[in-house]
C-alpha atoms as a PDB file:
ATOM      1  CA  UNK A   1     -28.409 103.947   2.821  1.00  0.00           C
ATOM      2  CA  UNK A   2     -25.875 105.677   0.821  1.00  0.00           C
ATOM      3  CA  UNK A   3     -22.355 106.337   2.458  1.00  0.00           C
ATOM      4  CA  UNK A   4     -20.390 108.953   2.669  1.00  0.00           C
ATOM      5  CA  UNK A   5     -16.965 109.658   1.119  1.00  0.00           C
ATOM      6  CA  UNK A   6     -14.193 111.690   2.222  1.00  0.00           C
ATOM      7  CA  UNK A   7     -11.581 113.776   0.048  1.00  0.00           C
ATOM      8  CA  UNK A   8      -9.292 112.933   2.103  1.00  0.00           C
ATOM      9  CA  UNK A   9      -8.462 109.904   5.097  1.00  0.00           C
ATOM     10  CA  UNK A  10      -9.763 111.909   7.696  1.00  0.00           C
ATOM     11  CA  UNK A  11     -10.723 109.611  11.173  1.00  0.00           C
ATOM     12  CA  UNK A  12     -14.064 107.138  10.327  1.00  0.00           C
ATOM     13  CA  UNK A  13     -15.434 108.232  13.764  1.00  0.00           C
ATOM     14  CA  UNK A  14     -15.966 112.066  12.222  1.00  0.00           C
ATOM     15  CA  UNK A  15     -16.769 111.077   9.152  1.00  0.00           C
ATOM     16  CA  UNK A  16     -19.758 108.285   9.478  1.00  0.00           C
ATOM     17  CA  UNK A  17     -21.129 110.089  12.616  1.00  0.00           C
ATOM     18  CA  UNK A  18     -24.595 111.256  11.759  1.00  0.00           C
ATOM     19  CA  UNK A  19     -27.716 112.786  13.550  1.00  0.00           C
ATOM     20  CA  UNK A  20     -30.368 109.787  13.235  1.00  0.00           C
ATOM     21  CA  UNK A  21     -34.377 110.399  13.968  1.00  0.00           C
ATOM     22  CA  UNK A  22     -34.828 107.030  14.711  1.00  0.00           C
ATOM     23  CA  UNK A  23     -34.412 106.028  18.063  1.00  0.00           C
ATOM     24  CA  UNK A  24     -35.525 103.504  20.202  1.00  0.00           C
ATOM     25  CA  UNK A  25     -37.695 104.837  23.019  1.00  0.00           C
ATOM     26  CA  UNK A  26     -35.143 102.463  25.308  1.00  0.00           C
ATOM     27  CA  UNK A  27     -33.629 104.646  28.453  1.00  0.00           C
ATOM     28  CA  UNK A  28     -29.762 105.012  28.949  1.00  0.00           C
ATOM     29  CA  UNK A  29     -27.797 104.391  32.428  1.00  0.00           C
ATOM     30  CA  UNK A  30     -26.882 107.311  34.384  1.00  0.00           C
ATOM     31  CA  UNK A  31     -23.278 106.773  33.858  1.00  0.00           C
ATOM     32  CA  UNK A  32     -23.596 106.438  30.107  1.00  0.00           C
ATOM     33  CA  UNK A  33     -24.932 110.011  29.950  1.00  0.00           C
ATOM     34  CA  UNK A  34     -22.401 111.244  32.150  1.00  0.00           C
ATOM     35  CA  UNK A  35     -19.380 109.577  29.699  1.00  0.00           C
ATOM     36  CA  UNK A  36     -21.465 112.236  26.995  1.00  0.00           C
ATOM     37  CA  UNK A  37     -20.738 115.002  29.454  1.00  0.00           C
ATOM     38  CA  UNK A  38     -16.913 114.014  30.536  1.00  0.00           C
ATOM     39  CA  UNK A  39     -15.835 113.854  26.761  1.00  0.00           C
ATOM     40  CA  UNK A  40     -17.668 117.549  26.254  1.00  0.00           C
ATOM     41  CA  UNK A  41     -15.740 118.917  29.780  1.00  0.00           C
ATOM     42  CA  UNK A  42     -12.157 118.143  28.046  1.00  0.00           C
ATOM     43  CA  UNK A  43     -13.199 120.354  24.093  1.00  0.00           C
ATOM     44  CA  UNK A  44     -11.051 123.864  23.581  1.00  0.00           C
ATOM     45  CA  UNK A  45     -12.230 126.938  24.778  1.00  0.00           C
ATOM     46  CA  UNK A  46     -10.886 130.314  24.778  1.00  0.00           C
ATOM     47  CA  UNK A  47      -8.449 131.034  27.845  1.00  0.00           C
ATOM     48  CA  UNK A  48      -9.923 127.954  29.164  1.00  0.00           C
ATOM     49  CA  UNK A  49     -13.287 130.003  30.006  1.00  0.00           C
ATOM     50  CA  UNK A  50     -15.346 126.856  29.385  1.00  0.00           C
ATOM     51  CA  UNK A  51     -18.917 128.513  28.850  1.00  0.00           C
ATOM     52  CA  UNK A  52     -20.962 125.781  28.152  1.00  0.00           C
ATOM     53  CA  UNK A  53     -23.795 124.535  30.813  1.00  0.00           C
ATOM     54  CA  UNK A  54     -25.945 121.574  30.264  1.00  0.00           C
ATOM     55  CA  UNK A  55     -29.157 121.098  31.469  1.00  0.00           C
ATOM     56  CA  UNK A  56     -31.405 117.942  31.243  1.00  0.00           C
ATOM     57  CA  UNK A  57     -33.993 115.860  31.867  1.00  0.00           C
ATOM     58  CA  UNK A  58     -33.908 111.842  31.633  1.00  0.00           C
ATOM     59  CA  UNK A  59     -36.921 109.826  29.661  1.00  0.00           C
ATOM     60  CA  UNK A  60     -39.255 108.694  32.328  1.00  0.00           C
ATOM     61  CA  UNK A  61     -38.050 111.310  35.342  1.00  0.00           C
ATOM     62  CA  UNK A  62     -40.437 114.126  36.386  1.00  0.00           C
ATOM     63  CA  UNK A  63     -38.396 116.887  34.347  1.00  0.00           C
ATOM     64  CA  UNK A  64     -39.111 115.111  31.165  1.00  0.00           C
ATOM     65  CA  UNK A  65     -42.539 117.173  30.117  1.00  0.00           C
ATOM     66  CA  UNK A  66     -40.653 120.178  30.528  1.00  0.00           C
ATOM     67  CA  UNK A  67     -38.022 119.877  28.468  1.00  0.00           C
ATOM     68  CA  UNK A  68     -40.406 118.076  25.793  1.00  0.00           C
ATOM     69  CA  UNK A  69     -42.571 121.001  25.706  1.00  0.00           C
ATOM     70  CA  UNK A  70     -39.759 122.933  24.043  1.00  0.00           C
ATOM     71  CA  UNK A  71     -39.709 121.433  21.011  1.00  0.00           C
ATOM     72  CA  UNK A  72     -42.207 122.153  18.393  1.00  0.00           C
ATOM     73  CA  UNK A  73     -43.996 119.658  16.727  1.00  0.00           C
ATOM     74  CA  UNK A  74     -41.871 118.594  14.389  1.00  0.00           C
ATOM     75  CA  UNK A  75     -39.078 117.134  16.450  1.00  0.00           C
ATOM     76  CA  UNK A  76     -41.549 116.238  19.362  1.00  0.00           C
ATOM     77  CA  UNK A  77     -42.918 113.909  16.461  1.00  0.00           C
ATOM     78  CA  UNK A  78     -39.784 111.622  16.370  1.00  0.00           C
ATOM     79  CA  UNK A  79     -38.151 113.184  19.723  1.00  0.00           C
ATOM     80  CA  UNK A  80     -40.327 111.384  21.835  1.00  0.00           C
ATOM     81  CA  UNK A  81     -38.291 108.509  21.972  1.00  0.00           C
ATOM     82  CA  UNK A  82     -35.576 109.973  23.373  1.00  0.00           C
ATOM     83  CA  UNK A  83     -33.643 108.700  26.375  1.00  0.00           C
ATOM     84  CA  UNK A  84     -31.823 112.322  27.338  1.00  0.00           C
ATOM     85  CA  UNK A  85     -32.936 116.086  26.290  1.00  0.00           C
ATOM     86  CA  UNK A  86     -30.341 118.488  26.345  1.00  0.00           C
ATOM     87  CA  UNK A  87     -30.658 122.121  26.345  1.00  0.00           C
ATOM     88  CA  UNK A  88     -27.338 123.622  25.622  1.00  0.00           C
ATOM     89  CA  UNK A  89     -26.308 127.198  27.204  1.00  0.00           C
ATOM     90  CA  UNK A  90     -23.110 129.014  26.989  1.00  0.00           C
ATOM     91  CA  UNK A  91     -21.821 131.815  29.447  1.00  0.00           C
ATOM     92  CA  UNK A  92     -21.543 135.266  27.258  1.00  0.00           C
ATOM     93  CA  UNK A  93     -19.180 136.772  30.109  1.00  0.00           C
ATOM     94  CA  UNK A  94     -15.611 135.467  30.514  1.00  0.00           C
ATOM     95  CA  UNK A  95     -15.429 134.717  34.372  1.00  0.00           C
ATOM     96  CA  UNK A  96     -11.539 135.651  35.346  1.00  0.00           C
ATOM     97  CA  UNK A  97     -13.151 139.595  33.874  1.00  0.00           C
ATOM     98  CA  UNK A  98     -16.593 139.548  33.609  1.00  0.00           C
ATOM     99  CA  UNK A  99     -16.429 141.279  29.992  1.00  0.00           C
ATOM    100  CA  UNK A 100     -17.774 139.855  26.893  1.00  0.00           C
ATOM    101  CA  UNK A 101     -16.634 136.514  25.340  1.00  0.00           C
ATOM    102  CA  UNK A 102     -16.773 136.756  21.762  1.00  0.00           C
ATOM    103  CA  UNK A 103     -16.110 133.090  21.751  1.00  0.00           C
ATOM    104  CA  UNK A 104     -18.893 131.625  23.783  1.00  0.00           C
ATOM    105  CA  UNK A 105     -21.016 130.075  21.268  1.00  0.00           C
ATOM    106  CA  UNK A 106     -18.264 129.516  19.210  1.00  0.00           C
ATOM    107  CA  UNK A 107     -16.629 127.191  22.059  1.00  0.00           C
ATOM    108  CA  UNK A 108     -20.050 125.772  23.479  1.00  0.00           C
ATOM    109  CA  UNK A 109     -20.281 124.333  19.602  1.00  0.00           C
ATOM    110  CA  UNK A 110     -16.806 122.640  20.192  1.00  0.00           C
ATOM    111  CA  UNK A 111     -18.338 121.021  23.209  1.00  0.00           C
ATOM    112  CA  UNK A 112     -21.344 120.024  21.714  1.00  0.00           C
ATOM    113  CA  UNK A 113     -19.838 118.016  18.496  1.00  0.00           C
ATOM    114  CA  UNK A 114     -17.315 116.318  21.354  1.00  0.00           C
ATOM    115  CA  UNK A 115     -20.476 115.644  23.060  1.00  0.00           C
ATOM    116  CA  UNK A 116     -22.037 114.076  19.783  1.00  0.00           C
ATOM    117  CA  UNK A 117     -18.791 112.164  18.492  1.00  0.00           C
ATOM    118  CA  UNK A 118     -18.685 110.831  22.066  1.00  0.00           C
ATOM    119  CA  UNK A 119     -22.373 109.629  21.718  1.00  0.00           C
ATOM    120  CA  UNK A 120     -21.755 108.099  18.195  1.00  0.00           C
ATOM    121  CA  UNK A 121     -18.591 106.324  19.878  1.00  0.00           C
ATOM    122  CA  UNK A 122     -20.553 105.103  22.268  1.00  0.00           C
ATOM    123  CA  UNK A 123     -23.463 103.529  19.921  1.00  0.00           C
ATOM    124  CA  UNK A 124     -26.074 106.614  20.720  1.00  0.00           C
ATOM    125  CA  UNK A 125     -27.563 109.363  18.698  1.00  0.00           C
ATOM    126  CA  UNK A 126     -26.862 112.625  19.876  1.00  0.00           C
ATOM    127  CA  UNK A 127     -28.848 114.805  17.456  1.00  0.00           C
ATOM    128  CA  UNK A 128     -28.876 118.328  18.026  1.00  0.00           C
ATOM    129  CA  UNK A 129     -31.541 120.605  17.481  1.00  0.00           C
ATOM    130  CA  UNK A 130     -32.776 124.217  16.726  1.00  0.00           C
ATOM    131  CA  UNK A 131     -36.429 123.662  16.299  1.00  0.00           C
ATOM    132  CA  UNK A 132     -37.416 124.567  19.838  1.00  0.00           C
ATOM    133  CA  UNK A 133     -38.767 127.799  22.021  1.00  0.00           C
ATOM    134  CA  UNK A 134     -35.591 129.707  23.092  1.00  0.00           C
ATOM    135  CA  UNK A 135     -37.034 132.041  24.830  1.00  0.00           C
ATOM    136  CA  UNK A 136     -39.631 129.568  27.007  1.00  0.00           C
ATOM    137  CA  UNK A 137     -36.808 127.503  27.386  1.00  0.00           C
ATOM    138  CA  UNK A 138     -34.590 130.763  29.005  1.00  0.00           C
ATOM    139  CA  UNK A 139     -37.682 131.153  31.111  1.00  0.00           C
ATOM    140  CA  UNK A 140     -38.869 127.697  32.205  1.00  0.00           C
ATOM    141  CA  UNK A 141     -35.357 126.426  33.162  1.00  0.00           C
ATOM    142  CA  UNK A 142     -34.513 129.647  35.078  1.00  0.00           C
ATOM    143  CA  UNK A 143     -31.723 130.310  33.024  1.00  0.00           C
ATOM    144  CA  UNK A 144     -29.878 133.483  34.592  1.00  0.00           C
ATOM    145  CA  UNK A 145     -29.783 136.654  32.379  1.00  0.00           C
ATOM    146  CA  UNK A 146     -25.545 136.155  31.219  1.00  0.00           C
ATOM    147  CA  UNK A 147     -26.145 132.654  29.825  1.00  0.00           C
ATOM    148  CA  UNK A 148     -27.803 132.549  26.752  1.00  0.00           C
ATOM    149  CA  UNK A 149     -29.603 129.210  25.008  1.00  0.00           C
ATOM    150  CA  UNK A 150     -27.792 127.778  21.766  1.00  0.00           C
ATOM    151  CA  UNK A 151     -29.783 124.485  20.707  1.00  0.00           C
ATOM    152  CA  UNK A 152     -30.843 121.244  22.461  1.00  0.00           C
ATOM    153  CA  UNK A 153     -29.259 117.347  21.682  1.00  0.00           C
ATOM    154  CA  UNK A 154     -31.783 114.762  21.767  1.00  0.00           C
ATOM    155  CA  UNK A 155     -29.689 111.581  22.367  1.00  0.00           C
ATOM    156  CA  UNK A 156     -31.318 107.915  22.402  1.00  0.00           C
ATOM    157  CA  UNK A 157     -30.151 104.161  21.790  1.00  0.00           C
ATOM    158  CA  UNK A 158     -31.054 103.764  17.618  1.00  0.00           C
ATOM    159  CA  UNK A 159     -34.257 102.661  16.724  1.00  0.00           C
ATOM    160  CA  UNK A 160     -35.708 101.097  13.270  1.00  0.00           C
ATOM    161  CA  UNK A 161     -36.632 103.650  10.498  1.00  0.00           C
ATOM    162  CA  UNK A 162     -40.074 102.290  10.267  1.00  0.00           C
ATOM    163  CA  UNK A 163     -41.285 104.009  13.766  1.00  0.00           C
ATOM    164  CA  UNK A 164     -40.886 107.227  11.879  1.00  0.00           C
ATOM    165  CA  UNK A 165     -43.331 109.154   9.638  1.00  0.00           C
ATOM    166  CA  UNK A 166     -43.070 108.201   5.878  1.00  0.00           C
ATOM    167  CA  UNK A 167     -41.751 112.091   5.385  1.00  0.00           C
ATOM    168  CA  UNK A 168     -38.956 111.620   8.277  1.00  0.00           C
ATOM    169  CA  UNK A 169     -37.841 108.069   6.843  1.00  0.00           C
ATOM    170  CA  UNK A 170     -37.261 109.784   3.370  1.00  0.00           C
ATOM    171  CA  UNK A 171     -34.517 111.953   5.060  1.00  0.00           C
ATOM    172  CA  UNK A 172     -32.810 109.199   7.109  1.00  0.00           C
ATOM    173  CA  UNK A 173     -29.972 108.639   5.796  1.00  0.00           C
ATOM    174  CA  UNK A 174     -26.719 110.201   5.294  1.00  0.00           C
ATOM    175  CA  UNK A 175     -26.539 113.491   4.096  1.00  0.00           C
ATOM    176  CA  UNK A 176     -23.216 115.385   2.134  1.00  0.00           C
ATOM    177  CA  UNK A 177     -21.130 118.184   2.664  1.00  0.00           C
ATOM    178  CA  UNK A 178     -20.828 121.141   0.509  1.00  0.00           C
ATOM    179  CA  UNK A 179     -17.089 120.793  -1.489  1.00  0.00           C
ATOM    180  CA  UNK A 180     -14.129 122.485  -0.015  1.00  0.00           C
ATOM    181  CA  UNK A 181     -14.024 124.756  -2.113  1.00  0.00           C
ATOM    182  CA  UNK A 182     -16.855 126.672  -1.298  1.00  0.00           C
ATOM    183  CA  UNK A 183     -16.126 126.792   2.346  1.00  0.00           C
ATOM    184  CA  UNK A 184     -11.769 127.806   2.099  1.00  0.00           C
ATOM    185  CA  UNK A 185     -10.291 130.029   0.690  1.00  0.00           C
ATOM    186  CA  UNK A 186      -6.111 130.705   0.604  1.00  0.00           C
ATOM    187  CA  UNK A 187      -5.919 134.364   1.758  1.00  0.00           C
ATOM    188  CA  UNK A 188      -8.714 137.103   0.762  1.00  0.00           C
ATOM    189  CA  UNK A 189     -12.563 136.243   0.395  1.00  0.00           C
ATOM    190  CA  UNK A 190     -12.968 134.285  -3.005  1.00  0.00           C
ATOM    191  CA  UNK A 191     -16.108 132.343  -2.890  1.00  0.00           C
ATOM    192  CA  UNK A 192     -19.430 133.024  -4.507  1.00  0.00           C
ATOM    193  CA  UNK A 193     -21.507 135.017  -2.498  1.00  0.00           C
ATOM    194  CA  UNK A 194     -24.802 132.708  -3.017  1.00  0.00           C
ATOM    195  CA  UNK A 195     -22.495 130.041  -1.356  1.00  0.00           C
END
């Protein structure tokens, strides 16, 4: 597997933290879920509204097949041996006003990668997802109307490469990031539009 190289000495945790297919099918405790869920309680949000919600279903428990159901094929294919589905839901409302956030999915995504570098500090793979039904999911899991559904994690103990599919062990392995240049810029808009 190639590695990855930073620009600059930024922590190892961030930079070799990756989202793995191959998992295990093994289950995790209880408690080492709920670790995932304390270090995504403590991420930034705007005034402290803290929109995110997580809802989940543990391998082997009778929720399971719901949550499963959401994915589509592809990620059910390698998914399915999981040891925690998450479906991840922010609040669009602030709660001291009840107006708008503009922030919500912007600060449920803090909570998510605090969620993930937790998981990858803790030996799991917390791999989150967009290839699922949103709006079955919305319905299924009685989410109320204000909240809306932003992706799901799949997190599971790591498993050998060779359980997966010839076509998902070709992409296992680290992938890059685009150069900095093409994401800052000092002052007004200055990178390619293609970009």
């Amino acid at each position: 597997m190639k590695t990855r190289v930073a620009r600059f000495p930024i922590e190892p945790i961030i930079l070799n933290r990756w989202s793995s297919r191959a998992l295990s099918g093994e289950s995790i405790t209880e408690h080492e879920f709920m670790l995932l869920i304390e270090a995504a309680r403590w991420a930034q949000s705007s005034f402290n509204n803290q929109p995110w919600r997580f809802l989940y279903a543990l391998r082997d428990t009778p929720d399971w097949q719901m949550f499963f159901d959401l994915m589509i094929p592809f990620n059910q294919e390698w998914a399915q041996r999981a040891a925690v589905l998450i479906v991840v839901v922010s609040h669009i409302l602030f709660e001291y006003n009840g107006k708008p956030s503009r922030t919500h999915s912007f600060d449920t995504g803090a909570a998510t990668q605090t969620l993930t570098l937790q998981g990858y500090a803790q030996g799991l793979v917390a791999h989150a997802i967009e290839g699922f039904d949103y709006e079955k999911a919305h319905k299924v899991l009685q989410i109320p109307d204000d909240y809306t559904v932003e992706a799901m994690i799949v997190v599971g103990k790591p498993g050998k490469k060779d359980l997966l599919s010839p076509e998902l062990q070709a992409r296992e392995e680290f992938t890059d990031r685009k150069e900095t240049e093409l994401i800052l810029c000092r002052g007004c808009w200055s990178i390619d539009k293609k970009h």
